[in-house]
Amino acid sequence: MIYNEEFETLPREALEALQLKRLKQVTERLYHNVGFYKKSFDKAGVTPASIKTLDDLKHFPFTTKQDLRDNYPFGLFAAPMSSVVRLHASSGTTGASTVVGYTQHDIAIWSELMARCYTAAGLTKNDVIHNAYGYGLFTGGLGAHYGAEKIGASVIPMSGGNTRRQITILQDFRPTAICCTPSYALNLAEQARAMDVDLHSLSVRAGIFGAEPWSENMRAEIEKAMGLTAFNIYGLSEIMGPGVAMECAEARDGMHIFEDHFLAETIDPETGEVLPPGEEGELVFTTLTKEAFPLVRFRTRDITRLIPQPCRCGRTHIRMGRVMGRSDDMLIIRGVNVFPSQIEAVLVGVEGLEPHYRLIVDREGTLDTLEIQVELSEMLFSGADEIKVLQNIERQLKKDMKDYLGITAVIKLVEPRTIERSEGKASRIIDRRVL
Ligand code: DLL
C-alpha cells in the first residue's frame, strides 16, 4: 500500500526536476535567513544561483554536528520563533545537545511522511498502534504519534519504560502494531516470558523498529519472540526525526528515502568525495522542504549504501541499506576497525546466547583489549553444570570473532538478566581507553 501514490511513484525524471526546484528554494532561504550559511556559502564561493543541476550540490560545504553545537540553541533556525511551533533535541551524550525546530508546515510534512511509513508497513485506520518510543525532547514519541493519527489509527501513547505495564497494555488494549527500538522489543519479549505471557497469542502483527542499529539476525530473533513482522524505520532529529526512510512490506530490503523531501548522498568519510550509488559510505542529507530548520549536506556519520535499483513495490524513491555503524563510533581495536553491529551479528549466530551484550574496551600498556560480556540463555545457564559446554561456547565465540572480524577478544559469559536492559537506545560500549 502506498500513502501518497503521486509523489512516492513519481518517475525519476520528474522527481529529480522537483528536487532541483526545491534545492534552489531551500538554499535561497538559508542564504538570506541564516548568517552561518551566508558565510559558509561565500567562503566556498557558491551561491544559490550556482545550482544548475543536482550535481552542483557537491560544490557546497557540509554541515556538521559541530556546526549545530556552535550555533546552540537556535542559531541555525531559518524561520522566526513566532512561526516555530515545536522544539526537539537530540540525545547528545557529550557536550551541548542539538536543538531542532518545526513550523506548522514542517509538522504537517513530518506527519505525512510517518503516515507513508505506516502505510508502507500495511497499517491503516483499522490498526491500534502501541507507541513505546520515548515522548519528550526525543523525536521518536511525538513523530510516531502524529503519523499514526494521520492515518486514522488509534494510538496508545505508551512512551518508554515501565515494561511490566507495557505487557499488561499489550494484553488488554490488544494493539495490532508496536513502535519501539529493536533492543526494547527484545526487552519486552523477555519481560513477557517472565510474566508467563505468550506474545504470540496477542494481536500485534507488525513492529516498526528503529532509532539504533540492528541486524537481520536480530530481526529474526524479534519476529520469533513476538510473532510479528518487523520493519526497519530510519530517521534522525537533525533532518526531521523518524520517517526519513522506511522499508516497504513488498520487499523489506532497504529503506525508501522520501526523496521529494530529502536529497541523499553518500560520501567517503575521509575525503568528503561523493561516491557512486551502491558504494558504502557516510550518508549526507539536504532537506528540501523544511522551513524552520533546513540543512544543506548534513553529515549523518551513519555508514550505509544507497540502493538505486527499482523496487518491486512501485515506489521510485531510492533505498538505503541497513546502517552498518557510525563513522564516529567505530571502534578501532589494535588497528582493526570494528562496528558493534558486526560483533552483534556474530553473537546472535551462536546457539545458547542471548542478544544482550556489553563491550568493554580498555588498554593494557600500549595494547588495546576487548572484553565481550554476553548473557547465557536461561536454558543453558540452568544446565550449566556442564562446564565443558560453556568452555566450548567461549572457544567458538573467540574463534568466530577472530575469523569474521579479525579481532581477539576475551569472552565473558554472564548470568541471564545481569546486563542492564534498555528502555530506549541501548548503550553497549564502555570505552575505558585514555588516548
Ligand atoms: O533516533 C529518530 C528515530 C526515532 C528514528 C524512532 C527511528 C525511529 P536521533 O535520536 O537523532 O533520532 O538519532 C539518530 O540514530 O543517525 C542513526 O545513527 C540511528 N538510527 C536511527 N534509525 C536507525 C535505524 C532518532 N533504523 C541516529 N537503523 C541516526 C540504524 C538508526 N540506526
Short mmCIF file of C-alpha atoms and ligand atoms in Angstrom, two decimals:
data_model
loop_
_atom_site.label_atom_id
_atom_site.label_comp_id
_atom_site.label_asym_id
_atom_site.label_seq_id
_atom_site.Cartn_x
_atom_site.Cartn_y
_atom_site.Cartn_z
CA MET A 1 0.00 0.00 0.00
CA ILE A 2 1.19 3.49 -0.84
CA TYR A 3 0.04 6.55 1.09
CA ASN A 4 0.90 9.23 -1.44
CA GLU A 5 0.79 7.44 -4.78
CA GLU A 6 1.52 10.60 -6.77
CA PHE A 7 4.75 11.57 -5.02
CA GLU A 8 6.04 8.17 -3.96
CA THR A 9 5.90 6.78 -7.51
CA LEU A 10 6.94 9.92 -9.38
CA PRO A 11 9.06 8.95 -12.44
CA ARG A 12 12.76 9.61 -11.69
CA GLU A 13 13.00 12.46 -14.18
CA ALA A 14 10.08 14.34 -12.65
CA LEU A 15 11.35 13.57 -9.16
CA GLU A 16 14.76 15.00 -9.95
CA ALA A 17 13.21 18.09 -11.53
CA LEU A 18 11.22 18.61 -8.34
CA GLN A 19 14.33 18.13 -6.22
CA LEU A 20 16.23 20.69 -8.28
CA LYS A 21 13.45 23.26 -7.92
CA ARG A 22 13.26 22.66 -4.17
CA LEU A 23 17.03 22.67 -3.74
CA LYS A 24 17.17 26.15 -5.26
CA GLN A 25 14.42 27.31 -2.92
CA VAL A 26 15.98 25.92 0.23
CA THR A 27 19.45 27.29 -0.48
CA GLU A 28 17.88 30.71 -1.18
CA ARG A 29 16.07 30.55 2.13
CA LEU A 30 19.24 29.68 4.02
CA TYR A 31 21.46 32.16 2.21
CA HIS A 32 19.15 35.02 3.11
CA ASN A 33 17.96 33.95 6.57
CA VAL A 34 20.85 32.21 8.29
CA GLY A 35 24.14 34.03 8.88
CA PHE A 36 26.05 30.77 9.20
CA TYR A 37 25.05 29.66 5.69
CA LYS A 38 25.69 33.06 4.11
CA LYS A 39 29.22 32.89 5.49
CA SER A 40 29.87 29.27 4.62
CA PHE A 41 28.48 29.57 1.06
CA ASP A 42 30.51 32.75 0.48
CA LYS A 43 33.63 31.08 1.80
CA ALA A 44 33.16 28.14 -0.58
CA GLY A 45 32.43 30.55 -3.46
CA VAL A 46 28.93 29.24 -4.11
CA THR A 47 25.51 30.92 -4.18
CA PRO A 48 22.03 29.51 -4.73
CA ALA A 49 22.35 30.78 -8.30
CA SER A 50 25.27 28.40 -8.89
CA ILE A 51 22.88 25.46 -8.79
CA LYS A 52 22.09 24.50 -12.37
CA THR A 53 21.84 20.73 -11.90
CA LEU A 54 21.59 18.42 -8.87
CA ASP A 55 25.23 17.56 -9.42
CA ASP A 56 26.20 21.12 -8.49
CA LEU A 57 25.34 20.36 -4.87
CA LYS A 58 28.72 18.71 -4.48
CA HIS A 59 30.39 22.13 -4.53
CA PHE A 60 28.50 23.16 -1.41
CA PRO A 61 30.10 22.85 2.04
CA PHE A 62 28.98 20.20 4.51
CA THR A 63 27.12 20.99 7.72
CA THR A 64 28.38 19.03 10.72
CA LYS A 65 27.08 18.25 14.16
CA GLN A 66 29.79 20.63 15.45
CA ASP A 67 28.24 23.47 13.41
CA LEU A 68 24.94 22.74 15.14
CA ARG A 69 26.61 22.77 18.54
CA ASP A 70 28.43 26.02 17.75
CA ASN A 71 25.08 27.63 16.99
CA TYR A 72 23.28 26.23 20.03
CA PRO A 73 20.40 26.58 20.63
CA PHE A 74 18.59 28.43 17.81
CA GLY A 75 21.38 29.95 15.69
CA LEU A 76 20.59 27.93 12.54
CA PHE A 77 16.84 28.47 12.53
CA ALA A 78 15.64 29.88 9.23
CA ALA A 79 12.22 30.97 10.49
CA PRO A 80 11.31 33.45 13.23
CA MET A 81 10.50 31.94 16.61
CA SER A 82 6.92 33.23 16.23
CA SER A 83 6.32 30.66 13.49
CA VAL A 84 8.10 27.81 15.26
CA VAL A 85 5.53 25.55 16.94
CA ARG A 86 7.72 22.72 18.27
CA LEU A 87 11.23 22.13 19.57
CA HIS A 88 13.05 18.82 19.96
CA ALA A 89 16.62 17.99 20.90
CA SER A 90 18.88 15.13 20.02
CA SER A 91 20.05 12.84 22.75
CA GLY A 92 23.61 14.14 22.84
CA THR A 93 25.63 12.37 25.50
CA THR A 94 28.58 14.73 25.30
CA GLY A 95 28.57 18.50 25.11
CA ALA A 96 25.57 20.58 24.18
CA SER A 97 22.78 18.63 22.56
CA THR A 98 21.47 19.90 19.25
CA VAL A 99 18.13 21.62 19.09
CA VAL A 100 15.72 21.41 16.18
CA GLY A 101 12.60 23.45 15.43
CA TYR A 102 9.47 22.96 13.32
CA THR A 103 6.87 25.27 11.83
CA GLN A 104 3.26 24.15 11.48
CA HIS A 105 4.06 23.23 7.88
CA ASP A 106 7.10 21.18 8.96
CA ILE A 107 4.94 19.21 11.40
CA ALA A 108 2.36 18.59 8.67
CA ILE A 109 5.03 17.17 6.36
CA TRP A 110 6.57 15.07 9.14
CA SER A 111 3.14 13.62 9.94
CA GLU A 112 2.58 12.79 6.29
CA LEU A 113 5.96 11.07 5.99
CA MET A 114 5.26 9.00 9.09
CA ALA A 115 1.85 8.19 7.59
CA ARG A 116 3.69 6.95 4.49
CA CYS A 117 5.81 4.72 6.76
CA TYR A 118 2.84 3.08 8.47
CA THR A 119 1.10 2.60 5.15
CA ALA A 120 4.28 1.00 3.73
CA ALA A 121 4.05 -1.50 6.61
CA GLY A 122 0.44 -2.24 5.68
CA LEU A 123 -1.18 -0.34 8.56
CA THR A 124 -4.48 1.52 8.19
CA LYS A 125 -7.06 3.37 10.26
CA ASN A 126 -8.22 -0.02 11.49
CA ASP A 127 -4.99 -0.54 13.41
CA VAL A 128 -4.24 0.15 17.04
CA ILE A 129 -0.65 1.34 17.44
CA HIS A 130 1.24 0.91 20.73
CA ASN A 131 3.87 3.64 20.63
CA ALA A 132 6.73 2.86 23.01
CA TYR A 133 9.19 5.39 21.59
CA GLY A 134 10.03 7.93 24.27
CA TYR A 135 7.84 11.04 24.35
CA GLY A 136 9.67 14.26 25.14
CA LEU A 137 12.60 16.01 23.57
CA PHE A 138 13.42 12.81 21.65
CA THR A 139 11.66 12.88 18.27
CA GLY A 140 10.59 9.22 18.37
CA GLY A 141 7.47 9.52 20.52
CA LEU A 142 5.69 12.51 19.03
CA GLY A 143 6.91 11.78 15.49
CA ALA A 144 5.44 8.28 15.52
CA HIS A 145 2.33 9.59 17.30
CA TYR A 146 1.33 12.27 14.78
CA GLY A 147 1.81 9.92 11.83
CA ALA A 148 -0.38 7.28 13.44
CA GLU A 149 -3.16 9.81 13.96
CA LYS A 150 -2.70 11.00 10.39
CA ILE A 151 -3.67 7.57 9.02
CA GLY A 152 -6.57 7.49 11.46
CA ALA A 153 -5.19 4.63 13.55
CA SER A 154 -5.81 4.52 17.31
CA VAL A 155 -2.61 5.45 19.12
CA ILE A 156 -1.60 4.27 22.57
CA PRO A 157 0.94 6.89 23.72
CA MET A 158 2.89 4.50 25.98
CA SER A 159 6.34 6.11 25.76
CA GLY A 160 9.32 4.07 27.02
CA GLY A 161 9.87 2.31 30.34
CA ASN A 162 7.60 0.61 32.85
CA THR A 163 7.96 -2.65 30.99
CA ARG A 164 5.57 -4.75 33.08
CA ARG A 165 2.81 -2.23 32.49
CA GLN A 166 3.56 -2.27 28.75
CA ILE A 167 2.92 -6.03 28.72
CA THR A 168 -0.39 -5.56 30.51
CA ILE A 169 -1.45 -2.91 28.00
CA LEU A 170 -0.44 -5.21 25.13
CA GLN A 171 -2.74 -7.85 26.64
CA ASP A 172 -5.66 -5.57 27.48
CA PHE A 173 -5.77 -2.99 24.66
CA ARG A 174 -4.84 -5.57 22.02
CA PRO A 175 -2.82 -3.28 19.74
CA THR A 176 -2.08 -4.60 16.25
CA ALA A 177 1.25 -2.81 15.86
CA ILE A 178 4.09 -1.68 18.08
CA CYS A 179 6.72 1.05 17.70
CA CYS A 180 9.95 0.97 19.73
CA THR A 181 13.68 0.44 19.46
CA PRO A 182 14.71 -3.11 18.48
CA SER A 183 16.60 -3.53 21.77
CA TYR A 184 13.48 -2.56 23.70
CA ALA A 185 11.46 -5.08 21.69
CA LEU A 186 13.80 -7.80 22.97
CA ASN A 187 13.45 -6.41 26.47
CA LEU A 188 9.65 -6.58 26.18
CA ALA A 189 9.80 -10.14 24.89
CA GLU A 190 11.91 -11.15 27.84
CA GLN A 191 9.61 -9.46 30.35
CA ALA A 192 6.63 -11.18 28.74
CA ARG A 193 8.32 -14.54 29.21
CA ALA A 194 8.99 -13.71 32.86
CA MET A 195 5.31 -12.86 33.30
CA ASP A 196 4.31 -16.04 31.52
CA VAL A 197 2.64 -14.08 28.74
CA ASP A 198 2.75 -15.62 25.30
CA LEU A 199 3.21 -12.70 22.90
CA HIS A 200 2.17 -14.93 20.01
CA SER A 201 -1.31 -15.18 21.48
CA LEU A 202 -1.70 -11.38 21.43
CA SER A 203 -2.74 -9.34 18.41
CA VAL A 204 0.45 -7.43 17.49
CA ARG A 205 1.27 -8.27 13.89
CA ALA A 206 3.70 -5.51 12.88
CA GLY A 207 6.64 -3.84 14.60
CA ILE A 208 8.12 -0.52 13.46
CA PHE A 209 11.65 -0.62 14.82
CA GLY A 210 14.44 1.92 14.51
CA ALA A 211 16.50 4.64 16.21
CA GLU A 212 19.51 2.36 16.64
CA PRO A 213 21.49 -0.10 14.53
CA TRP A 214 20.26 -3.69 14.39
CA SER A 215 20.85 -6.72 12.20
CA GLU A 216 18.93 -9.24 10.10
CA ASN A 217 19.64 -11.81 12.82
CA MET A 218 18.06 -9.55 15.38
CA ARG A 219 15.06 -9.14 13.10
CA ALA A 220 14.61 -12.91 13.03
CA GLU A 221 15.02 -13.07 16.79
CA ILE A 222 12.37 -10.40 17.44
CA GLU A 223 9.93 -11.87 14.94
CA LYS A 224 10.26 -15.27 16.56
CA ALA A 225 9.89 -13.95 20.09
CA MET A 226 6.97 -11.63 19.34
CA GLY A 227 5.16 -13.33 16.46
CA LEU A 228 5.10 -10.24 14.24
CA THR A 229 6.58 -8.84 11.06
CA ALA A 230 9.43 -6.45 11.87
CA PHE A 231 10.07 -3.33 9.79
CA ASN A 232 13.09 -1.06 9.80
CA ILE A 233 12.48 2.68 10.06
CA TYR A 234 15.21 5.31 9.91
CA GLY A 235 15.47 8.92 10.86
CA LEU A 236 17.44 11.48 12.79
CA SER A 237 16.37 14.56 14.67
CA GLU A 238 18.57 16.95 12.73
CA ILE A 239 16.82 16.02 9.47
CA MET A 240 13.32 15.59 10.95
CA GLY A 241 13.02 12.62 13.29
CA PRO A 242 11.64 9.16 12.49
CA GLY A 243 10.30 8.75 8.96
CA VAL A 244 13.20 9.89 6.79
CA ALA A 245 13.28 6.38 5.31
CA MET A 246 11.22 3.22 5.69
CA GLU A 247 11.08 -0.35 4.44
CA CYS A 248 8.14 -1.43 2.31
CA ALA A 249 6.15 -4.59 3.05
CA GLU A 250 6.64 -5.87 -0.51
CA ALA A 251 10.44 -6.12 -0.34
CA ARG A 252 11.66 -5.35 3.21
CA ASP A 253 15.01 -4.93 1.55
CA GLY A 254 16.35 -1.45 2.19
CA MET A 255 14.51 1.66 3.32
CA HIS A 256 12.97 4.08 0.80
CA ILE A 257 14.24 7.60 1.44
CA PHE A 258 11.42 10.11 0.89
CA GLU A 259 13.28 11.87 -1.86
CA ASP A 260 10.69 14.52 -2.59
CA HIS A 261 11.70 15.97 0.81
CA PHE A 262 15.29 14.82 1.33
CA LEU A 263 18.23 14.65 -1.02
CA ALA A 264 20.66 11.87 -0.10
CA GLU A 265 24.31 11.44 -0.98
CA THR A 266 26.95 9.00 0.24
CA ILE A 267 30.47 10.29 0.69
CA ASP A 268 33.88 8.94 1.56
CA PRO A 269 34.11 9.97 5.22
CA GLU A 270 37.84 10.63 4.91
CA THR A 271 37.95 12.74 1.76
CA GLY A 272 34.37 14.04 1.52
CA GLU A 273 34.22 12.83 -2.12
CA VAL A 274 30.75 11.86 -3.37
CA LEU A 275 30.53 8.10 -4.00
CA PRO A 276 28.56 6.43 -6.78
CA PRO A 277 25.24 4.96 -5.53
CA GLY A 278 25.79 1.41 -4.27
CA GLU A 279 29.11 2.08 -2.58
CA GLU A 280 29.26 2.07 1.18
CA GLY A 281 29.96 5.46 2.71
CA GLU A 282 28.68 8.15 5.03
CA LEU A 283 25.14 9.29 4.44
CA VAL A 284 24.66 13.02 3.85
CA PHE A 285 21.26 14.73 3.68
CA THR A 286 19.95 18.00 2.35
CA THR A 287 16.41 18.86 3.42
CA LEU A 288 14.30 20.16 0.52
CA THR A 289 11.14 21.47 2.13
CA LYS A 290 11.84 22.29 5.75
CA GLU A 291 11.10 25.82 6.89
CA ALA A 292 12.35 26.19 10.47
CA PHE A 293 15.48 24.11 10.36
CA PRO A 294 16.67 23.28 6.85
CA LEU A 295 20.13 21.77 6.49
CA VAL A 296 22.43 21.57 3.49
CA ARG A 297 24.66 18.49 3.19
CA PHE A 298 24.37 17.41 6.82
CA ARG A 299 26.91 14.70 7.64
CA THR A 300 24.98 12.00 9.49
CA ARG A 301 28.05 9.89 10.39
CA ASP A 302 25.90 6.87 9.52
CA ILE A 303 27.63 4.36 7.31
CA THR A 304 25.44 2.68 4.70
CA ARG A 305 24.91 2.39 0.97
CA LEU A 306 22.26 3.65 -1.39
CA ILE A 307 20.35 1.10 -3.47
CA PRO A 308 19.40 2.70 -6.79
CA GLN A 309 17.75 -0.39 -8.34
CA PRO A 310 13.97 -0.05 -8.75
CA CYS A 311 11.89 -1.74 -6.06
CA ARG A 312 9.09 -4.18 -6.75
CA CYS A 313 6.69 -2.15 -4.60
CA GLY A 314 6.44 0.53 -7.30
CA ARG A 315 7.98 3.35 -5.28
CA THR A 316 10.58 5.22 -7.28
CA HIS A 317 12.40 6.58 -4.24
CA ILE A 318 15.94 5.32 -3.73
CA ARG A 319 16.57 2.90 -0.87
CA MET A 320 19.28 2.88 1.78
CA GLY A 321 20.70 -0.30 3.28
CA ARG A 322 20.97 -1.01 6.98
CA VAL A 323 23.15 1.38 8.93
CA MET A 324 26.38 -0.56 9.42
CA GLY A 325 27.64 1.74 12.14
CA ARG A 326 28.72 5.30 12.52
CA SER A 327 31.87 6.79 11.17
CA ASP A 328 32.41 8.23 14.63
CA ASP A 329 31.52 5.34 16.97
CA MET A 330 33.51 2.89 15.01
CA LEU A 331 35.85 1.10 17.39
CA ILE A 332 39.44 0.76 16.42
CA ILE A 333 40.86 -2.15 18.33
CA ARG A 334 44.51 -2.78 17.76
CA GLY A 335 44.22 -1.07 14.42
CA VAL A 336 41.22 -3.10 13.32
CA ASN A 337 38.08 -1.15 12.53
CA VAL A 338 35.04 -2.81 14.03
CA PHE A 339 31.44 -1.79 14.30
CA PRO A 340 29.47 -3.01 17.32
CA SER A 341 26.79 -4.22 14.90
CA GLN A 342 29.28 -6.67 13.40
CA ILE A 343 30.11 -8.06 16.83
CA GLU A 344 26.40 -8.41 17.48
CA ALA A 345 25.91 -10.29 14.24
CA VAL A 346 28.49 -12.86 15.38
CA LEU A 347 26.96 -13.14 18.86
CA VAL A 348 23.40 -13.79 17.76
CA GLY A 349 24.65 -16.53 15.48
CA VAL A 350 25.70 -18.64 18.48
CA GLU A 351 23.24 -21.09 19.99
CA GLY A 352 22.60 -20.62 23.71
CA LEU A 353 23.43 -16.92 23.87
CA GLU A 354 21.03 -14.03 24.35
CA PRO A 355 21.40 -10.86 22.25
CA HIS A 356 22.23 -8.88 25.38
CA TYR A 357 25.86 -7.88 25.45
CA ARG A 358 28.34 -5.26 26.55
CA LEU A 359 31.67 -4.35 25.02
CA ILE A 360 34.43 -3.20 27.28
CA VAL A 361 37.36 -1.66 25.53
CA ASP A 362 40.48 -1.00 27.57
CA ARG A 363 44.21 -0.69 27.20
CA GLU A 364 46.93 -2.68 28.87
CA GLY A 365 50.23 -0.95 28.35
CA THR A 366 50.01 0.02 24.71
CA LEU A 367 47.74 -2.82 23.75
CA ASP A 368 44.00 -2.42 23.27
CA THR A 369 41.86 -5.08 24.87
CA LEU A 370 38.28 -6.01 24.14
CA GLU A 371 36.09 -7.89 26.55
CA ILE A 372 32.73 -9.09 25.30
CA GLN A 373 30.25 -9.83 28.05
CA VAL A 374 27.30 -11.76 26.79
CA GLU A 375 24.37 -13.35 28.54
CA LEU A 376 23.70 -17.06 28.54
CA SER A 377 20.19 -18.23 27.80
CA GLU A 378 18.19 -19.34 30.82
CA MET A 379 18.16 -22.87 29.49
CA LEU A 380 21.90 -23.13 29.11
CA PHE A 381 22.52 -21.46 32.44
CA SER A 382 20.32 -23.83 34.40
CA GLY A 383 22.12 -26.77 32.85
CA ALA A 384 25.49 -25.10 33.33
CA ASP A 385 27.00 -27.79 35.49
CA GLU A 386 28.23 -28.85 32.09
CA ILE A 387 31.30 -26.67 32.32
CA LYS A 388 32.58 -28.17 29.11
CA VAL A 389 29.60 -26.82 27.17
CA LEU A 390 30.37 -23.30 28.37
CA GLN A 391 34.03 -23.64 27.55
CA ASN A 392 33.10 -24.74 24.06
CA ILE A 393 30.87 -21.71 23.54
CA GLU A 394 33.63 -19.40 24.72
CA ARG A 395 36.13 -21.05 22.44
CA GLN A 396 33.76 -20.95 19.48
CA LEU A 397 32.97 -17.29 20.01
CA LYS A 398 36.60 -16.36 20.32
CA LYS A 399 37.31 -18.14 17.08
CA ASP A 400 34.35 -16.56 15.25
CA MET A 401 35.44 -13.07 16.34
CA LYS A 402 38.90 -13.76 15.03
CA ASP A 403 37.67 -15.32 11.78
CA TYR A 404 34.96 -12.83 10.88
CA LEU A 405 36.25 -9.60 12.38
CA GLY A 406 39.95 -10.19 12.79
CA ILE A 407 39.96 -9.25 16.46
CA THR A 408 41.00 -11.11 19.57
CA ALA A 409 38.55 -10.73 22.40
CA VAL A 410 38.14 -12.00 25.93
CA ILE A 411 34.73 -13.62 26.15
CA LYS A 412 32.87 -13.49 29.41
CA LEU A 413 29.63 -15.43 29.64
CA VAL A 414 27.41 -13.89 32.26
CA GLU A 415 24.25 -14.99 34.04
CA PRO A 416 20.87 -14.34 32.45
CA ARG A 417 19.46 -10.85 33.06
CA THR A 418 22.61 -9.31 34.50
CA ILE A 419 23.23 -6.85 31.70
CA GLU A 420 21.26 -3.66 32.08
CA ARG A 421 18.19 -3.53 29.81
CA SER A 422 17.48 -0.63 27.56
CA GLU A 423 14.36 1.50 27.70
CA GLY A 424 15.30 3.38 24.61
CA LYS A 425 18.55 3.20 22.74
CA ALA A 426 20.85 0.54 24.14
CA SER A 427 24.29 1.72 25.15
CA ARG A 428 26.56 -1.22 24.90
CA ILE A 429 30.05 0.16 24.72
CA ILE A 430 32.26 1.07 27.61
CA ASP A 431 35.47 2.53 26.30
CA ARG A 432 37.96 2.91 29.13
CA ARG A 433 40.92 3.82 26.99
CA VAL A 434 42.55 7.11 27.72
CA LEU A 435 44.05 8.22 24.43
O1 DLL B 1 16.58 8.11 16.57
C1 DLL B 1 14.87 9.21 15.28
C2 DLL B 1 14.11 7.93 15.20
C3 DLL B 1 13.14 7.65 16.14
C4 DLL B 1 14.32 7.05 14.16
C5 DLL B 1 12.40 6.49 16.06
C6 DLL B 1 13.59 5.89 14.05
C7 DLL B 1 12.62 5.60 14.99
P1 DLL B 1 18.19 10.65 16.86
O2 DLL B 1 17.99 10.44 18.32
O3 DLL B 1 18.61 11.97 16.39
O4 DLL B 1 16.87 10.33 16.07
O5 DLL B 1 19.24 9.54 16.39
C8 DLL B 1 19.56 9.41 15.03
O6 DLL B 1 20.01 7.03 15.26
O7 DLL B 1 21.84 8.99 12.92
C9 DLL B 1 21.37 6.63 13.38
O8 DLL B 1 22.70 6.56 13.83
C10 DLL B 1 20.47 5.99 14.41
N1 DLL B 1 19.31 5.35 13.74
C11 DLL B 1 18.06 5.82 13.57
N2 DLL B 1 17.30 4.90 12.92
C12 DLL B 1 18.09 3.83 12.68
C13 DLL B 1 17.91 2.56 12.06
C14 DLL B 1 16.18 9.12 16.03
N3 DLL B 1 16.75 2.17 11.55
C15 DLL B 1 20.56 8.29 14.82
N4 DLL B 1 18.99 1.75 11.97
C16 DLL B 1 20.88 8.07 13.37
C17 DLL B 1 20.18 2.11 12.46
C18 DLL B 1 19.38 4.13 13.18
N5 DLL B 1 20.41 3.27 13.07
#
